[in-house]
Amino acid sequence: MTKKKVVVKVSMNGRNQKFPLFPNFRRQGNRQKALQIATAVPGFQSVILKGADQDVIEVTGEGVDAVDLTITLHKRVGYANLEMVNEVKEEKKPEKDEQPKPAEPPVVWSYPTYVVTEPTEPQSACCPVM
């Protein structure tokens, strides 16, 4: 299954408008009902209310049936319009090497050493001339 993002716009005024003079009277209850319906959808992973009036529901998950969700919201809450269905592409993070790289030994620069020894036989003070 692929991960989907489903966006549905729902009229939060409700189906049965008991108080036409006060359209915001039932909105909070309808938001709660819409969230309960969206979380009951099999395969959902996250639900977000969006929009200026918080009347857009965004459901993300694997195997989410967008049509079934829209029909259920339409029956129980109010007018529902399916706006968008997209596949969510997961970002692949580069895998770190599990084996740590061996530490390189430090480079040590040194000068060659010379050992100076004195000869065991004393040389004559004068040099033979030919």
PDB file of C-alpha atoms in Angstrom:
ATOM      1  CA  MET A   1       0.000   0.000   0.000  1.00  0.00           C
ATOM      2  CA  THR A   2       1.079   3.532  -0.618  1.00  0.00           C
ATOM      3  CA  LYS A   3       0.762   6.374   1.806  1.00  0.00           C
ATOM      4  CA  LYS A   4      -1.974   8.855   0.795  1.00  0.00           C
ATOM      5  CA  LYS A   5      -2.994  12.342   1.810  1.00  0.00           C
ATOM      6  CA  VAL A   6      -6.755  12.960   1.505  1.00  0.00           C
ATOM      7  CA  VAL A   7      -8.196  16.486   1.803  1.00  0.00           C
ATOM      8  CA  VAL A   8     -11.964  16.879   2.355  1.00  0.00           C
ATOM      9  CA  LYS A   9     -13.824  20.163   2.833  1.00  0.00           C
ATOM     10  CA  VAL A  10     -16.753  19.774   5.204  1.00  0.00           C
ATOM     11  CA  SER A  11     -19.529  22.229   5.966  1.00  0.00           C
ATOM     12  CA  MET A  12     -19.354  22.468   9.744  1.00  0.00           C
ATOM     13  CA  ASN A  13     -22.784  24.156   9.949  1.00  0.00           C
ATOM     14  CA  GLY A  14     -24.400  20.756  10.179  1.00  0.00           C
ATOM     15  CA  ARG A  15     -27.136  18.997   8.266  1.00  0.00           C
ATOM     16  CA  ASN A  16     -29.992  19.994  10.513  1.00  0.00           C
ATOM     17  CA  GLN A  17     -29.821  23.710  11.051  1.00  0.00           C
ATOM     18  CA  LYS A  18     -31.960  24.165  14.185  1.00  0.00           C
ATOM     19  CA  PHE A  19     -30.819  27.737  14.718  1.00  0.00           C
ATOM     20  CA  PRO A  20     -30.478  29.538  11.384  1.00  0.00           C
ATOM     21  CA  LEU A  21     -29.767  32.835  13.153  1.00  0.00           C
ATOM     22  CA  PHE A  22     -26.734  31.375  14.925  1.00  0.00           C
ATOM     23  CA  PRO A  23     -24.768  29.357  12.338  1.00  0.00           C
ATOM     24  CA  ASN A  24     -21.703  28.958  14.608  1.00  0.00           C
ATOM     25  CA  PHE A  25     -23.744  27.404  17.410  1.00  0.00           C
ATOM     26  CA  ARG A  26     -23.116  23.772  16.397  1.00  0.00           C
ATOM     27  CA  ARG A  27     -19.669  24.057  14.776  1.00  0.00           C
ATOM     28  CA  GLN A  28     -17.597  22.808  17.695  1.00  0.00           C
ATOM     29  CA  GLY A  29     -19.700  19.671  18.064  1.00  0.00           C
ATOM     30  CA  ASN A  30     -19.505  19.033  14.335  1.00  0.00           C
ATOM     31  CA  ARG A  31     -15.707  19.398  14.350  1.00  0.00           C
ATOM     32  CA  GLN A  32     -15.467  16.789  17.078  1.00  0.00           C
ATOM     33  CA  LYS A  33     -17.798  14.485  15.205  1.00  0.00           C
ATOM     34  CA  ALA A  34     -15.821  14.954  11.974  1.00  0.00           C
ATOM     35  CA  LEU A  35     -12.538  14.183  13.766  1.00  0.00           C
ATOM     36  CA  GLN A  36     -14.046  11.040  15.310  1.00  0.00           C
ATOM     37  CA  ILE A  37     -15.195   9.876  11.878  1.00  0.00           C
ATOM     38  CA  ALA A  38     -11.779  10.616  10.340  1.00  0.00           C
ATOM     39  CA  THR A  39      -9.924   8.730  13.071  1.00  0.00           C
ATOM     40  CA  ALA A  40     -12.215   5.719  12.645  1.00  0.00           C
ATOM     41  CA  VAL A  41     -11.024   5.256   9.047  1.00  0.00           C
ATOM     42  CA  PRO A  42      -8.819   2.160   8.843  1.00  0.00           C
ATOM     43  CA  GLY A  43      -5.181   2.932   8.093  1.00  0.00           C
ATOM     44  CA  PHE A  44      -5.099   6.572   9.183  1.00  0.00           C
ATOM     45  CA  GLN A  45      -1.886   7.944  10.691  1.00  0.00           C
ATOM     46  CA  SER A  46      -2.641  11.625  11.195  1.00  0.00           C
ATOM     47  CA  VAL A  47      -5.655  13.937  11.045  1.00  0.00           C
ATOM     48  CA  ILE A  48      -5.380  17.719  10.798  1.00  0.00           C
ATOM     49  CA  LEU A  49      -8.036  20.443  10.682  1.00  0.00           C
ATOM     50  CA  LYS A  50      -7.032  23.235   8.322  1.00  0.00           C
ATOM     51  CA  GLY A  51      -8.472  26.336   6.755  1.00  0.00           C
ATOM     52  CA  ALA A  52      -9.594  29.673   8.102  1.00  0.00           C
ATOM     53  CA  ASP A  53     -12.761  28.212   9.625  1.00  0.00           C
ATOM     54  CA  GLN A  54     -11.115  24.839  10.309  1.00  0.00           C
ATOM     55  CA  ASP A  55     -13.477  23.211   7.868  1.00  0.00           C
ATOM     56  CA  VAL A  56     -10.876  21.264   5.862  1.00  0.00           C
ATOM     57  CA  ILE A  57      -9.857  17.827   7.121  1.00  0.00           C
ATOM     58  CA  GLU A  58      -6.542  16.362   5.995  1.00  0.00           C
ATOM     59  CA  VAL A  59      -6.116  12.632   6.633  1.00  0.00           C
ATOM     60  CA  THR A  60      -2.776  10.922   6.008  1.00  0.00           C
ATOM     61  CA  GLY A  61      -2.268   7.175   6.097  1.00  0.00           C
ATOM     62  CA  GLU A  62      -1.923   3.912   4.242  1.00  0.00           C
ATOM     63  CA  GLY A  63      -4.998   2.414   2.629  1.00  0.00           C
ATOM     64  CA  VAL A  64      -7.304   5.362   3.417  1.00  0.00           C
ATOM     65  CA  ASP A  65     -10.464   5.154   1.300  1.00  0.00           C
ATOM     66  CA  ALA A  66     -11.144   8.759   0.251  1.00  0.00           C
ATOM     67  CA  VAL A  67     -14.604   8.130  -1.198  1.00  0.00           C
ATOM     68  CA  ASP A  68     -15.820   6.223   1.850  1.00  0.00           C
ATOM     69  CA  LEU A  69     -14.535   8.982   4.145  1.00  0.00           C
ATOM     70  CA  THR A  70     -16.277  11.690   2.112  1.00  0.00           C
ATOM     71  CA  ILE A  71     -19.590   9.823   2.011  1.00  0.00           C
ATOM     72  CA  THR A  72     -19.508   9.151   5.761  1.00  0.00           C
ATOM     73  CA  LEU A  73     -18.739  12.799   6.537  1.00  0.00           C
ATOM     74  CA  HIS A  74     -21.541  13.875   4.214  1.00  0.00           C
ATOM     75  CA  LYS A  75     -24.061  11.596   5.938  1.00  0.00           C
ATOM     76  CA  ARG A  76     -23.135  12.390   9.533  1.00  0.00           C
ATOM     77  CA  VAL A  77     -21.804  15.964   9.596  1.00  0.00           C
ATOM     78  CA  GLY A  78     -22.865  17.997   6.591  1.00  0.00           C
ATOM     79  CA  TYR A  79     -21.968  18.786   3.029  1.00  0.00           C
ATOM     80  CA  ALA A  80     -18.563  17.234   2.203  1.00  0.00           C
ATOM     81  CA  ASN A  81     -16.469  17.792  -0.890  1.00  0.00           C
ATOM     82  CA  LEU A  82     -13.431  15.679  -1.757  1.00  0.00           C
ATOM     83  CA  GLU A  83     -10.778  18.191  -2.790  1.00  0.00           C
ATOM     84  CA  MET A  84      -7.542  16.293  -3.237  1.00  0.00           C
ATOM     85  CA  VAL A  85      -5.944  12.859  -3.023  1.00  0.00           C
ATOM     86  CA  ASN A  86      -2.138  12.698  -3.272  1.00  0.00           C
ATOM     87  CA  GLU A  87       0.482  10.075  -2.716  1.00  0.00           C
ATOM     88  CA  VAL A  88       2.969  11.022  -0.028  1.00  0.00           C
ATOM     89  CA  LYS A  89       6.545  10.346  -1.002  1.00  0.00           C
ATOM     90  CA  GLU A  90       8.778   9.672   1.940  1.00  0.00           C
ATOM     91  CA  GLU A  91      12.158  11.322   1.966  1.00  0.00           C
ATOM     92  CA  LYS A  92      14.937   8.808   1.937  1.00  0.00           C
ATOM     93  CA  LYS A  93      17.602   9.652   4.432  1.00  0.00           C
ATOM     94  CA  PRO A  94      21.114   8.598   3.542  1.00  0.00           C
ATOM     95  CA  GLU A  95      22.036   5.637   5.656  1.00  0.00           C
ATOM     96  CA  LYS A  96      25.012   6.132   7.839  1.00  0.00           C
ATOM     97  CA  ASP A  97      27.769   3.582   7.704  1.00  0.00           C
ATOM     98  CA  GLU A  98      27.139   1.143  10.498  1.00  0.00           C
ATOM     99  CA  GLN A  99      30.811   0.256  10.768  1.00  0.00           C
ATOM    100  CA  PRO A 100      32.866   3.140  12.056  1.00  0.00           C
ATOM    101  CA  LYS A 101      35.862   3.999   9.958  1.00  0.00           C
ATOM    102  CA  PRO A 102      39.127   2.955  11.582  1.00  0.00           C
ATOM    103  CA  ALA A 103      41.049   5.870  12.970  1.00  0.00           C
ATOM    104  CA  GLU A 104      44.125   6.655  10.944  1.00  0.00           C
ATOM    105  CA  PRO A 105      47.351   6.776  12.925  1.00  0.00           C
ATOM    106  CA  PRO A 106      48.736  10.276  13.326  1.00  0.00           C
ATOM    107  CA  VAL A 107      51.540  11.256  11.013  1.00  0.00           C
ATOM    108  CA  VAL A 108      54.772  11.865  12.920  1.00  0.00           C
ATOM    109  CA  TRP A 109      57.602  13.592  11.137  1.00  0.00           C
ATOM    110  CA  SER A 110      61.077  13.030  12.477  1.00  0.00           C
ATOM    111  CA  TYR A 111      64.581  13.752  11.283  1.00  0.00           C
ATOM    112  CA  PRO A 112      67.033  10.918  10.787  1.00  0.00           C
ATOM    113  CA  THR A 113      69.448  10.431  13.619  1.00  0.00           C
ATOM    114  CA  TYR A 114      73.177  10.110  13.072  1.00  0.00           C
ATOM    115  CA  VAL A 115      75.484   8.439  15.533  1.00  0.00           C
ATOM    116  CA  VAL A 116      78.997   9.839  15.638  1.00  0.00           C
ATOM    117  CA  THR A 117      81.653   7.616  17.074  1.00  0.00           C
ATOM    118  CA  GLU A 118      85.321   8.288  17.566  1.00  0.00           C
ATOM    119  CA  PRO A 119      87.826   5.936  16.014  1.00  0.00           C
ATOM    120  CA  THR A 120      89.476   3.523  18.405  1.00  0.00           C
ATOM    121  CA  GLU A 121      93.016   4.048  17.059  1.00  0.00           C
ATOM    122  CA  PRO A 122      94.470   7.439  17.458  1.00  0.00           C
ATOM    123  CA  GLN A 123      95.656   8.809  14.179  1.00  0.00           C
ATOM    124  CA  SER A 124      99.065  10.251  13.879  1.00  0.00           C
ATOM    125  CA  ALA A 125      99.307  13.968  14.035  1.00  0.00           C
ATOM    126  CA  CYS A 126     101.119  14.279  10.830  1.00  0.00           C
ATOM    127  CA  CYS A 127     100.110  13.019   7.505  1.00  0.00           C
ATOM    128  CA  PRO A 128     102.538  11.106   5.381  1.00  0.00           C
ATOM    129  CA  VAL A 129     103.439  13.060   2.335  1.00  0.00           C
ATOM    130  CA  MET A 130     104.559  11.387  -0.703  1.00  0.00           C
TER     131      MET A 130
END
